[in-house]
Coordinates of C-alpha atoms and ligand atoms in Angstrom, one line a residue:
M24 CA 0.1 0.1 -0.1
K25 CA 1.3 3.3 -1.0
P26 CA 0.4 6.6 0.8
V27 CA -1.4 9.1 -1.1
F28 CA 0.4 12.5 -1.9
D29 CA -0.2 15.4 0.0
Y30 CA -2.8 16.8 -2.1
R31 CA -4.1 18.9 0.9
R32 CA -1.3 21.6 0.0
M33 CA -2.4 21.5 -3.7
S34 CA -4.6 23.1 -6.0
F35 CA -6.0 21.6 -9.2
Y36 CA -7.3 23.0 -12.6
Q37 CA -10.1 21.4 -14.4
I38 CA -9.8 21.1 -17.8
W39 CA -13.5 20.4 -20.1
I40 CA -11.2 19.5 -23.2
R41 CA -13.7 20.2 -25.7
S42 CA -13.7 24.0 -25.0
F43 CA -10.2 24.4 -23.8
A44 CA -7.7 24.7 -26.8
D45 CA -7.7 23.3 -30.2
G46 CA -4.4 22.4 -31.5
N47 CA -5.5 20.6 -34.7
G48 CA -7.4 23.4 -36.5
D49 CA -10.7 21.6 -36.5
G50 CA -12.7 23.8 -33.9
I51 CA -12.6 21.1 -31.3
G52 CA -10.6 21.4 -28.0
D53 CA -8.0 18.6 -28.2
L54 CA -4.7 17.1 -26.2
Y55 CA -2.6 19.0 -28.6
G56 CA -4.2 22.2 -27.5
V57 CA -3.9 21.2 -24.0
Y58 CA 0.0 20.1 -24.6
D59 CA 0.4 24.0 -26.0
K60 CA -1.3 25.4 -22.8
L61 CA 0.5 23.5 -20.3
E62 CA 3.2 26.1 -19.3
Y63 CA -0.1 28.4 -18.9
I64 CA -1.6 25.9 -16.3
H65 CA 1.9 25.8 -14.5
S66 CA 2.0 29.5 -14.6
L67 CA -1.1 29.8 -12.5
G68 CA 0.6 28.0 -9.5
V69 CA -1.8 25.1 -9.3
D70 CA -0.4 21.7 -8.7
G71 CA -2.4 19.2 -10.9
I72 CA -5.0 18.9 -13.4
W73 CA -8.5 17.3 -13.7
F74 CA -9.7 16.1 -17.0
S75 CA -13.3 16.0 -17.2
P76 CA -13.6 12.7 -19.7
I77 CA -11.5 12.4 -22.9
Y78 CA -12.6 8.9 -23.8
P79 CA -14.5 7.9 -27.0
S80 CA -17.9 9.1 -26.4
P81 CA -21.3 9.5 -28.8
N82 CA -21.5 12.9 -26.4
A83 CA -25.0 12.5 -25.5
D84 CA -23.6 14.0 -22.3
Y85 CA -20.4 15.3 -23.5
G86 CA -18.0 12.6 -22.5
Y87 CA -20.1 11.5 -19.4
D88 CA -21.2 8.6 -21.7
I89 CA -18.2 6.6 -22.4
S90 CA -18.1 4.1 -25.4
D91 CA -14.6 3.0 -24.6
Y92 CA -12.8 3.4 -21.2
R93 CA -9.5 2.8 -22.6
N94 CA -8.8 4.9 -25.3
I95 CA -9.0 8.9 -26.3
H96 CA -11.9 10.3 -28.0
P97 CA -10.4 10.6 -31.7
D98 CA -11.6 14.4 -31.7
Y99 CA -9.1 15.1 -28.8
G100 CA -6.1 12.7 -29.7
T101 CA -4.6 9.5 -29.4
L102 CA -3.4 7.6 -26.6
E103 CA 0.0 8.7 -27.4
Q104 CA -0.7 11.9 -27.4
F105 CA -2.1 11.6 -23.9
R106 CA 0.9 10.0 -22.8
K107 CA 2.9 13.0 -24.2
V108 CA 0.9 15.3 -22.2
L109 CA 1.0 13.2 -19.1
D110 CA 4.9 13.1 -19.3
R111 CA 5.4 16.9 -19.7
A112 CA 2.7 17.6 -16.6
H113 CA 4.8 15.0 -14.6
Q114 CA 8.1 17.2 -15.9
M115 CA 6.5 19.9 -14.8
G116 CA 5.6 18.9 -11.3
L117 CA 1.8 18.8 -12.4
K118 CA -0.3 15.7 -11.1
V119 CA -3.0 14.4 -13.6
L120 CA -6.2 13.2 -12.5
L121 CA -8.9 11.7 -14.9
D122 CA -12.6 11.3 -14.7
L123 CA -14.1 7.9 -13.5
V124 CA -17.6 7.5 -15.2
I125 CA -18.7 3.9 -13.8
N126 CA -22.3 4.9 -12.7
H127 CA -23.6 4.2 -16.6
T128 CA -21.7 3.8 -19.8
S129 CA -22.9 4.6 -23.2
D130 CA -25.7 2.9 -24.9
E131 CA -23.2 2.5 -27.7
H132 CA -20.4 0.9 -25.3
P133 CA -20.3 -2.8 -26.6
W134 CA -21.1 -4.3 -23.0
F135 CA -24.4 -2.3 -23.8
L136 CA -25.1 -3.7 -27.4
E137 CA -24.1 -7.2 -26.2
S138 CA -26.5 -6.7 -23.0
C139 CA -29.2 -6.0 -25.5
K140 CA -29.0 -9.6 -26.7
G141 CA -30.0 -10.9 -23.4
G142 CA -29.8 -14.6 -22.4
S143 CA -28.5 -16.4 -19.4
P144 CA -25.3 -15.0 -17.9
E145 CA -23.5 -18.1 -18.7
E146 CA -24.3 -17.9 -22.7
N147 CA -23.5 -14.1 -22.5
P148 CA -21.4 -12.7 -19.8
Y149 CA -22.9 -9.0 -20.4
S150 CA -26.3 -10.1 -20.1
D151 CA -26.6 -8.8 -16.5
Y152 CA -23.8 -5.9 -17.0
Y153 CA -26.7 -3.6 -16.7
I154 CA -30.2 -3.2 -14.6
W155 CA -32.8 -4.7 -16.8
R156 CA -36.5 -5.7 -15.7
D157 CA -39.7 -7.1 -17.5
P158 CA -42.2 -4.4 -18.0
L159 CA -45.4 -4.0 -16.1
F160 CA -48.3 -4.3 -18.0
K161 CA -51.5 -2.2 -17.7
G162 CA -53.7 -4.4 -20.3
E163 CA -51.7 -4.2 -23.4
D164 CA -49.7 -1.5 -22.6
K165 CA -46.1 -1.5 -21.4
L166 CA -45.3 0.4 -18.2
P167 CA -41.9 0.8 -16.9
P168 CA -40.8 -1.2 -13.6
N169 CA -41.2 1.6 -11.2
N170 CA -42.1 5.3 -11.2
W171 CA -38.7 6.6 -10.6
Y172 CA -37.6 9.8 -12.9
S173 CA -34.2 10.6 -14.2
Q174 CA -32.1 13.5 -13.6
F175 CA -32.0 14.5 -17.1
E176 CA -34.7 13.2 -19.5
G177 CA -38.1 12.2 -18.2
L178 CA -38.5 8.5 -16.7
A179 CA -35.5 6.5 -15.6
W180 CA -36.5 3.5 -17.7
E181 CA -36.1 2.9 -21.4
Y182 CA -37.8 0.2 -23.1
N183 CA -35.3 -2.0 -25.3
E184 CA -37.4 -3.8 -28.3
Q185 CA -34.2 -6.3 -28.8
R186 CA -34.3 -7.4 -25.4
G187 CA -38.1 -6.8 -24.6
Q188 CA -37.1 -5.3 -21.4
Y189 CA -36.5 -1.8 -19.7
Y190 CA -33.2 -0.5 -18.9
L191 CA -32.7 1.9 -15.7
H192 CA -31.0 5.3 -16.6
V193 CA -30.8 7.6 -13.5
F194 CA -29.2 10.4 -16.0
A195 CA -29.9 10.4 -19.8
K196 CA -31.3 7.7 -21.7
K197 CA -28.3 7.1 -23.6
Q198 CA -26.4 6.5 -20.1
P199 CA -27.7 3.1 -19.2
D200 CA -26.3 2.4 -15.5
L201 CA -24.4 -0.5 -14.6
N202 CA -25.2 -3.3 -12.5
M203 CA -22.5 -2.8 -9.6
D204 CA -23.7 -5.9 -8.0
N205 CA -22.5 -8.0 -10.6
P206 CA -18.7 -9.0 -9.6
R207 CA -17.7 -9.0 -13.2
V208 CA -18.7 -5.4 -13.7
R209 CA -16.6 -4.5 -10.5
E210 CA -13.8 -6.5 -11.9
E211 CA -14.1 -4.6 -15.2
V212 CA -13.7 -0.8 -13.1
K213 CA -10.7 -2.2 -11.4
G214 CA -9.0 -3.1 -14.8
I215 CA -10.1 0.4 -16.1
M216 CA -8.6 1.8 -12.9
R217 CA -5.2 -0.2 -13.4
F218 CA -5.0 0.9 -16.9
W219 CA -4.6 4.1 -16.2
L220 CA -2.8 4.0 -13.0
E221 CA -0.1 1.9 -14.7
M222 CA 0.7 4.5 -17.5
G223 CA 1.2 7.0 -14.8
V224 CA -2.3 9.0 -14.2
D225 CA -2.1 10.2 -10.1
G226 CA -5.8 9.5 -9.4
F227 CA -9.2 9.9 -10.4
R228 CA -12.4 12.2 -9.9
E229 CA -15.2 9.6 -9.3
D230 CA -18.6 10.6 -11.3
V231 CA -21.6 10.3 -9.2
I232 CA -19.8 7.9 -7.2
T233 CA -22.4 7.5 -4.4
F234 CA -25.0 6.3 -6.9
I235 CA -23.3 2.9 -7.8
S236 CA -25.0 0.8 -5.6
K237 CA -28.9 0.6 -5.8
N238 CA -31.6 -1.1 -3.7
M239 CA -32.4 -4.0 -6.2
A240 CA -35.9 -4.3 -4.7
L241 CA -36.5 -0.9 -6.8
P242 CA -39.4 0.3 -4.7
N243 CA -41.5 3.4 -6.0
G244 CA -40.4 6.6 -4.7
N245 CA -42.6 9.6 -4.0
P246 CA -44.8 10.5 -7.0
F247 CA -44.8 14.2 -6.2
L248 CA -41.0 14.5 -6.5
P249 CA -40.1 14.1 -10.3
A250 CA -36.4 14.2 -11.0
I251 CA -35.3 13.0 -7.6
N252 CA -37.9 10.4 -6.5
G253 CA -35.5 7.4 -6.8
L254 CA -32.8 8.9 -4.8
P255 CA -33.4 7.4 -1.7
F256 CA -33.1 4.0 -3.1
Y257 CA -29.9 4.7 -5.5
N258 CA -27.9 7.2 -3.4
N259 CA -25.8 5.7 -0.7
G260 CA -27.2 2.5 -1.4
P261 CA -26.5 -0.6 0.6
N262 CA -23.2 -2.0 -0.8
L263 CA -21.7 1.3 -1.8
L264 CA -19.2 1.1 1.2
D265 CA -18.1 -2.2 0.3
Y266 CA -17.4 -1.5 -3.6
L267 CA -15.8 1.6 -3.0
Q268 CA -13.5 -0.4 -0.6
E269 CA -12.5 -2.7 -3.6
F270 CA -11.8 0.4 -5.8
R271 CA -9.9 2.1 -2.9
D272 CA -7.8 -1.6 -2.6
V273 CA -6.6 -0.9 -6.2
A274 CA -5.9 3.1 -6.0
Q275 CA -3.7 2.3 -2.9
E276 CA -1.6 0.0 -4.6
Y277 CA -0.6 3.2 -6.7
G278 CA -0.9 5.5 -4.1
A279 CA -3.7 7.2 -6.4
L280 CA -5.7 10.0 -5.1
Q281 CA -9.8 9.7 -5.5
V282 CA -12.0 12.4 -5.7
G283 CA -15.8 11.6 -4.8
E284 CA -18.4 13.4 -6.8
A285 CA -21.9 13.1 -4.9
P286 CA -24.7 15.3 -5.8
F287 CA -27.1 15.5 -2.6
T288 CA -24.4 14.6 -0.6
T289 CA -24.4 15.3 3.3
T290 CA -21.7 16.3 5.6
A291 CA -22.4 13.1 7.6
S292 CA -21.9 10.9 4.4
A293 CA -18.9 12.9 3.4
L294 CA -17.6 12.2 7.0
R295 CA -18.4 8.3 6.5
Y296 CA -16.3 7.9 3.4
T297 CA -13.4 10.1 3.6
T298 CA -12.7 9.3 7.3
G299 CA -12.1 6.7 9.7
K300 CA -11.1 3.0 9.4
H301 CA -13.8 3.1 6.4
K302 CA -12.1 5.9 4.4
V303 CA -12.8 5.0 0.8
L304 CA -12.1 8.3 -0.7
D305 CA -9.8 11.2 -0.1
M306 CA -12.5 14.2 -0.7
M307 CA -16.1 14.6 -1.8
I308 CA -17.3 17.0 -4.4
Q309 CA -20.8 18.3 -2.7
F310 CA -23.2 20.7 -4.2
D311 CA -24.8 22.7 -1.2
H312 CA -22.9 26.0 -2.0
M313 CA -24.1 25.9 -5.3
M314 CA -27.7 26.3 -4.3
A315 CA -27.5 30.0 -3.0
D316 CA -29.5 31.3 -6.1
C317 CA -32.2 28.3 -6.8
F318 CA -34.1 25.8 -5.3
L319 CA -33.6 21.9 -5.8
T320 CA -31.8 22.4 -9.4
E321 CA -30.4 25.7 -11.0
Y322 CA -33.0 25.5 -13.4
V323 CA -35.4 26.6 -10.7
H324 CA -33.7 30.1 -10.0
H325 CA -34.1 32.4 -7.1
R326 CA -32.6 35.5 -5.8
F327 CA -29.2 34.8 -4.6
S328 CA -28.8 34.7 -0.8
L329 CA -25.4 35.6 0.6
R330 CA -26.7 34.1 3.8
K331 CA -27.4 30.9 2.0
L332 CA -24.4 30.7 0.7
K333 CA -22.4 31.3 4.0
R334 CA -24.4 29.0 5.8
A335 CA -23.2 26.1 3.3
F336 CA -19.5 27.3 3.1
T337 CA -19.5 27.3 7.0
K338 CA -21.4 24.1 7.4
W339 CA -18.8 22.3 5.3
Q340 CA -16.1 23.9 6.8
N341 CA -17.0 23.1 10.5
A342 CA -18.1 19.6 9.7
L343 CA -14.8 18.5 7.7
G344 CA -12.6 21.1 9.3
K345 CA -10.9 18.9 12.1
K346 CA -12.1 15.3 11.1
G347 CA -12.1 15.4 7.1
W348 CA -11.0 17.6 4.2
N349 CA -13.2 19.7 1.9
A350 CA -12.8 19.9 -2.0
L351 CA -13.4 23.6 -2.5
Y352 CA -15.0 25.0 -6.0
L353 CA -17.3 27.4 -7.7
E354 CA -17.5 26.5 -11.0
N355 CA -17.2 23.2 -13.2
H356 CA -18.7 22.0 -16.3
D357 CA -22.0 21.5 -14.4
H358 CA -22.6 24.9 -13.2
P359 CA -23.0 28.2 -14.8
R360 CA -20.2 30.9 -14.4
V361 CA -20.2 32.0 -10.7
I362 CA -19.8 36.0 -11.7
S363 CA -22.8 35.4 -13.6
R364 CA -24.5 34.0 -10.4
Y365 CA -23.2 35.4 -7.0
G366 CA -21.5 38.4 -8.3
S367 CA -21.9 41.2 -10.6
H368 CA -21.2 42.0 -14.4
K369 CA -21.0 45.9 -13.3
F370 CA -18.5 45.0 -11.1
W371 CA -17.1 42.3 -13.1
K372 CA -13.6 42.5 -12.1
E373 CA -14.0 43.4 -8.2
S374 CA -16.7 40.7 -8.0
G375 CA -14.3 38.1 -10.0
K376 CA -11.5 38.7 -7.6
M377 CA -13.7 38.7 -4.6
L378 CA -15.2 35.2 -5.2
A379 CA -11.8 34.3 -5.6
A380 CA -10.7 35.2 -2.0
A381 CA -14.3 33.9 -0.6
Y382 CA -13.4 30.3 -1.6
L383 CA -9.7 30.1 -2.0
F384 CA -8.9 31.0 1.4
Q385 CA -10.9 28.2 3.1
K386 CA -9.6 24.9 4.4
G387 CA -9.4 22.6 1.9
T388 CA -8.0 21.7 -1.6
P389 CA -9.1 24.3 -4.2
F390 CA -10.3 23.4 -7.9
I391 CA -10.5 25.9 -10.5
Y392 CA -12.5 25.8 -13.7
Q393 CA -11.1 26.6 -16.9
G394 CA -12.1 30.2 -17.6
Q395 CA -12.9 31.1 -14.0
E396 CA -9.3 32.6 -13.5
L397 CA -10.1 34.9 -16.1
G398 CA -13.6 36.0 -14.9
M399 CA -15.2 34.2 -18.0
T400 CA -19.0 34.7 -17.7
N401 CA -22.6 33.1 -19.0
I402 CA -23.4 33.2 -22.5
R403 CA -26.6 34.8 -24.2
L404 CA -28.2 33.0 -26.8
D405 CA -31.4 33.6 -28.6
S406 CA -33.0 29.9 -29.0
I407 CA -33.0 26.6 -27.5
D408 CA -31.8 25.2 -30.7
Q409 CA -28.6 26.9 -30.2
Y410 CA -27.7 24.7 -26.7
E411 CA -26.1 21.5 -26.6
D412 CA -26.6 20.3 -22.9
V413 CA -29.2 17.3 -22.7
A414 CA -30.2 18.5 -19.1
S415 CA -30.9 21.9 -20.6
K416 CA -33.0 21.1 -23.5
H417 CA -34.9 18.8 -21.6
A418 CA -35.5 21.2 -18.6
Y419 CA -36.6 24.0 -21.3
H420 CA -38.9 21.6 -23.5
T421 CA -40.5 20.1 -19.9
F422 CA -40.7 22.7 -17.2
F423 CA -42.8 26.4 -17.0
K424 CA -43.9 25.5 -20.4
K425 CA -46.8 28.3 -19.9
E426 CA -44.2 31.3 -19.2
P427 CA -43.3 33.4 -22.7
V428 CA -40.2 32.2 -24.4
S429 CA -38.1 35.0 -23.3
R430 CA -38.6 34.1 -20.0
R431 CA -37.8 30.3 -20.4
L432 CA -34.6 31.4 -22.3
L433 CA -33.7 33.8 -19.2
R434 CA -33.9 30.5 -17.4
I435 CA -31.5 28.8 -19.4
Y436 CA -29.3 31.8 -19.5
V437 CA -28.9 31.4 -15.7
S438 CA -29.0 27.7 -15.4
S439 CA -27.3 26.1 -18.2
R440 CA -24.3 24.1 -18.1
D441 CA -23.6 25.3 -21.3
S442 CA -23.1 28.6 -20.0
A443 CA -19.5 27.0 -18.3
R444 CA -18.7 25.5 -21.9
T445 CA -18.3 28.0 -24.5
P446 CA -14.6 28.2 -25.5
M447 CA -11.7 29.3 -23.8
Q448 CA -11.1 33.0 -24.1
W449 CA -7.4 33.0 -25.0
S450 CA -7.0 36.4 -26.9
R451 CA -8.5 39.0 -28.9
G452 CA -8.0 37.1 -32.1
P453 CA -10.7 35.4 -34.0
Y454 CA -12.6 32.9 -32.2
A455 CA -11.1 34.0 -29.1
G456 CA -7.7 32.6 -29.9
F457 CA -9.4 29.1 -29.1
S458 CA -9.2 27.8 -33.1
G459 CA -8.3 29.0 -36.6
V460 CA -11.9 27.7 -37.6
R461 CA -15.3 28.0 -36.4
P462 CA -15.5 26.4 -32.9
W463 CA -17.8 23.7 -32.0
F464 CA -20.2 26.1 -29.8
H465 CA -20.6 29.8 -29.5
V466 CA -17.7 31.9 -28.3
N467 CA -18.9 34.7 -25.6
P468 CA -18.7 37.8 -27.5
N469 CA -17.2 39.4 -24.4
Y470 CA -14.0 37.6 -25.3
L471 CA -12.6 41.2 -26.5
R472 CA -12.6 42.0 -22.9
I473 CA -11.9 38.8 -21.1
N474 CA -9.4 36.9 -22.6
A475 CA -5.9 35.5 -21.1
E476 CA -3.6 37.8 -23.4
S477 CA -5.1 40.9 -22.4
E478 CA -5.2 40.0 -18.6
E479 CA -1.8 38.7 -18.6
K480 CA -0.7 42.2 -19.8
D481 CA -2.9 44.1 -16.9
P482 CA -1.3 43.5 -13.5
D483 CA -4.5 44.3 -11.9
S484 CA -6.5 41.2 -13.8
I485 CA -8.4 38.4 -12.1
L486 CA -6.2 36.3 -13.7
H487 CA -3.2 37.8 -11.5
F488 CA -5.2 38.0 -8.8
Y489 CA -6.0 34.1 -8.9
R490 CA -2.1 33.8 -8.9
K491 CA -1.5 35.7 -5.9
C492 CA -4.2 34.0 -4.2
L493 CA -2.7 30.5 -5.1
Q494 CA 0.8 31.9 -3.7
L495 CA -0.5 33.0 -0.6
R496 CA -2.3 30.1 0.3
K497 CA 0.5 27.8 -0.7
N498 CA 3.5 29.7 1.6
S499 CA 0.8 30.1 4.6
D500 CA 0.4 27.4 7.5
V501 CA -2.4 29.4 8.6
L502 CA -4.0 29.3 5.2
L503 CA -3.3 25.6 4.7
W504 CA -3.8 24.3 8.1
G505 CA -5.6 27.0 10.3
D506 CA -9.1 26.5 11.7
Y507 CA -12.1 28.5 10.0
H508 CA -14.5 30.7 11.8
E509 CA -16.9 33.0 10.2
Y510 CA -18.0 36.4 11.8
F511 CA -21.0 38.1 11.6
P512 CA -23.2 35.2 9.9
K513 CA -26.1 37.2 9.9
S514 CA -25.0 40.1 7.5
K515 CA -26.5 39.9 4.1
Q516 CA -23.6 41.7 2.5
L517 CA -20.6 40.9 4.0
F518 CA -18.7 37.5 4.4
M519 CA -16.1 37.3 6.9
Y520 CA -14.1 34.3 7.8
G521 CA -10.8 33.9 9.7
R522 CA -8.3 31.1 9.7
R523 CA -6.2 30.7 12.8
L524 CA -3.6 28.0 13.8
E525 CA -3.9 26.6 17.3
G526 CA -0.7 28.0 19.5
R527 CA 0.1 30.7 16.8
D528 CA -0.5 34.5 17.6
E529 CA -1.4 34.7 13.9
Q530 CA -5.0 35.1 12.7
I531 CA -5.7 35.7 8.8
L532 CA -8.9 37.6 8.3
V533 CA -10.7 37.5 4.8
L534 CA -13.3 40.3 4.1
C535 CA -15.7 39.9 1.3
S536 CA -18.3 42.3 0.2
F537 CA -21.3 41.1 -1.9
S538 CA -22.5 44.8 -1.6
R539 CA -22.9 46.9 -5.1
K540 CA -22.8 49.6 -2.8
A541 CA -19.9 50.9 -0.1
I542 CA -20.5 49.3 3.3
P543 CA -18.8 49.8 6.7
Y544 CA -17.6 46.8 8.8
R545 CA -16.4 46.3 12.2
L546 CA -13.9 43.5 13.2
P547 CA -14.4 40.8 15.5
K548 CA -13.7 41.7 19.2
G549 CA -9.8 42.1 20.1
L550 CA -8.8 42.7 16.6
D551 CA -7.4 46.3 15.6
E552 CA -6.6 46.8 11.9
S553 CA -4.1 49.5 12.8
S554 CA -2.0 46.7 13.7
A555 CA -2.7 44.5 10.6
E556 CA -0.7 43.8 7.7
L557 CA -3.0 44.0 4.3
L558 CA -2.2 41.1 2.3
L559 CA -4.1 41.4 -0.4
C560 CA -6.8 43.8 -1.9
N561 CA -9.0 43.4 -5.1
Y562 CA -8.7 47.2 -6.0
P563 CA -5.6 48.6 -7.7
E564 CA -2.8 49.7 -5.6
K565 CA -3.5 53.4 -6.5
T566 CA -6.7 53.3 -4.6
P567 CA -5.9 51.7 -1.1
H568 CA -8.1 50.1 1.1
Q569 CA -9.8 52.5 3.6
R570 CA -10.1 51.1 7.0
G571 CA -13.9 50.5 8.2
M572 CA -15.3 50.8 4.9
L573 CA -15.5 48.2 1.7
R574 CA -16.2 49.6 -1.6
P575 CA -18.5 47.6 -3.8
Y576 CA -17.2 43.9 -3.9
E577 CA -14.2 44.5 -2.1
T578 CA -12.1 42.1 -0.7
V579 CA -9.0 42.4 1.5
L580 CA -7.1 39.8 3.4
L581 CA -5.7 41.2 6.7
R582 CA -3.0 39.2 9.0
F583 CA -2.8 40.1 12.6
I584 CA -0.1 39.0 14.7
Q585 CA -1.5 39.3 18.5
K586 CA -3.2 37.0 21.1
S587 CA -6.5 37.2 20.0
S588 CA -9.7 35.1 21.6
Ligands
LIG3 C1 -21.8 14.3 -12.9 C2 -21.2 14.9 -14.0 C3 -22.0 15.5 -14.9 C4 -22.7 14.3 -15.8 C5 -23.4 13.6 -14.5 C6 -23.8 12.2 -15.4 O1 -22.4 15.1 -12.2 O2 -20.4 16.1 -13.4 O3 -21.4 16.3 -16.0 O4 -23.8 14.9 -16.8 O5 -22.6 13.0 -13.6 O6 -22.5 11.6 -15.7
LIG4 CA1 -9.1 20.1 -32.5

């Protein structure tokens, strides 16, 4: 058994490859583009990369529907090119994590094609790779085996003519769920892990990992809770811990990192899987803080509530602060851009930096999603046909149908995963420097203002601010290991948190204004700002921070050396 490397000191950069950088001029991001941008990634001060899926996939869910686990999508390159990227990243000291998507495959995966043929497991080893059930009948009409809804596309069951049975899909129709109770399927998973770990990959981000064990009695769910009514029966299922332990054993042979993604996870289940003698994952990606401007899903939009956001932050910091370890993020390929959600377009630069400080100095391992470090924002498209994401399209065509089209498009604008999937904005050149030809998806027209090349030249840019934050974090024991305390939790405009290490007389205080107006503030008892060192401020140096007041979306980092209680 090899111990996992010290991921707690690290931060990671997430690549959603299709929109990152086109290296071979076909309008689609690829591993040639990634190779060319490794210097840039390294220059951010991150320690590793997490790749969203790069495997062959029909792209019903852009890579999260895999048709071959041991290869590279031809759009993105070859295994050889991946090895080049991996080796170069390693030379630079960057770790590389892949996405392990094993709750489901593509319906075009050979296992599924074989499974559709049915037959006994002796004749057809793939027969039991998926979750098949006979239809229920109402007269002549076929009905699905239970009333579960999928998360993306209507009912969770799809009838297959060839086999004469329904298969379960918790996500899109083209993402049939694997039957993890079948030991052969688990052996396949371990084989896939070994394949990439042998090549030198450093670990995995494990997709919807708490969904892989189902209650096989398949009981009906609450009929009034569409979209998630099956959740109690497939989330944290009966054999989850055992299966995760099997995968853990493989990862541990290599000292590989395992980050579990878990929608709807609670602090209690995160602690269960990431601590103690049943530790089967190193960190978990949870969703609570992504709900501060919506109910249930991002599509059901609501006014942003800072208090809701703070409650989520503090809940996770407190619960995992001492015993566990948090994965920190504000953006990824599943959520709209955070400035458009929790920040302000008017105070684009200020709020972009403030949001960085609001999470990067919490206790945990930060993840930064491509373009977040530039302050990229949501894209506005004029028709639903211009969108690509299966979940957004389905939501548009299913819910709130009585509303005017403009209102429904607004819902998509604020909620769609596509908002975070536009081509990376590298420069002011054609197609934002992403590609020499028309890219596969719309470029956000704001690339003339928001792009890496311009921000590189501007010492006051969001990009440089991210670099400063990561440097500060990496070089401070207090920021790495100190306890988290929130102050003034009731404030609706100010998020203030401190980091303090036991036995040290140092405290670092992070002040984040979420207000469009200047606001006064006071410090926690016993702290006097005149004795503090200003470590960071998001306004330019020529307009220095004034004690006692925060300008719109201002953030400051203050360091106190004194006894405080
Ligand atoms: C995870 C992925 C998401 C995908 C879903 C189904 O939540 O992050 O992009 O659609 O799982 O695989
Ligand atoms: Ca390409």
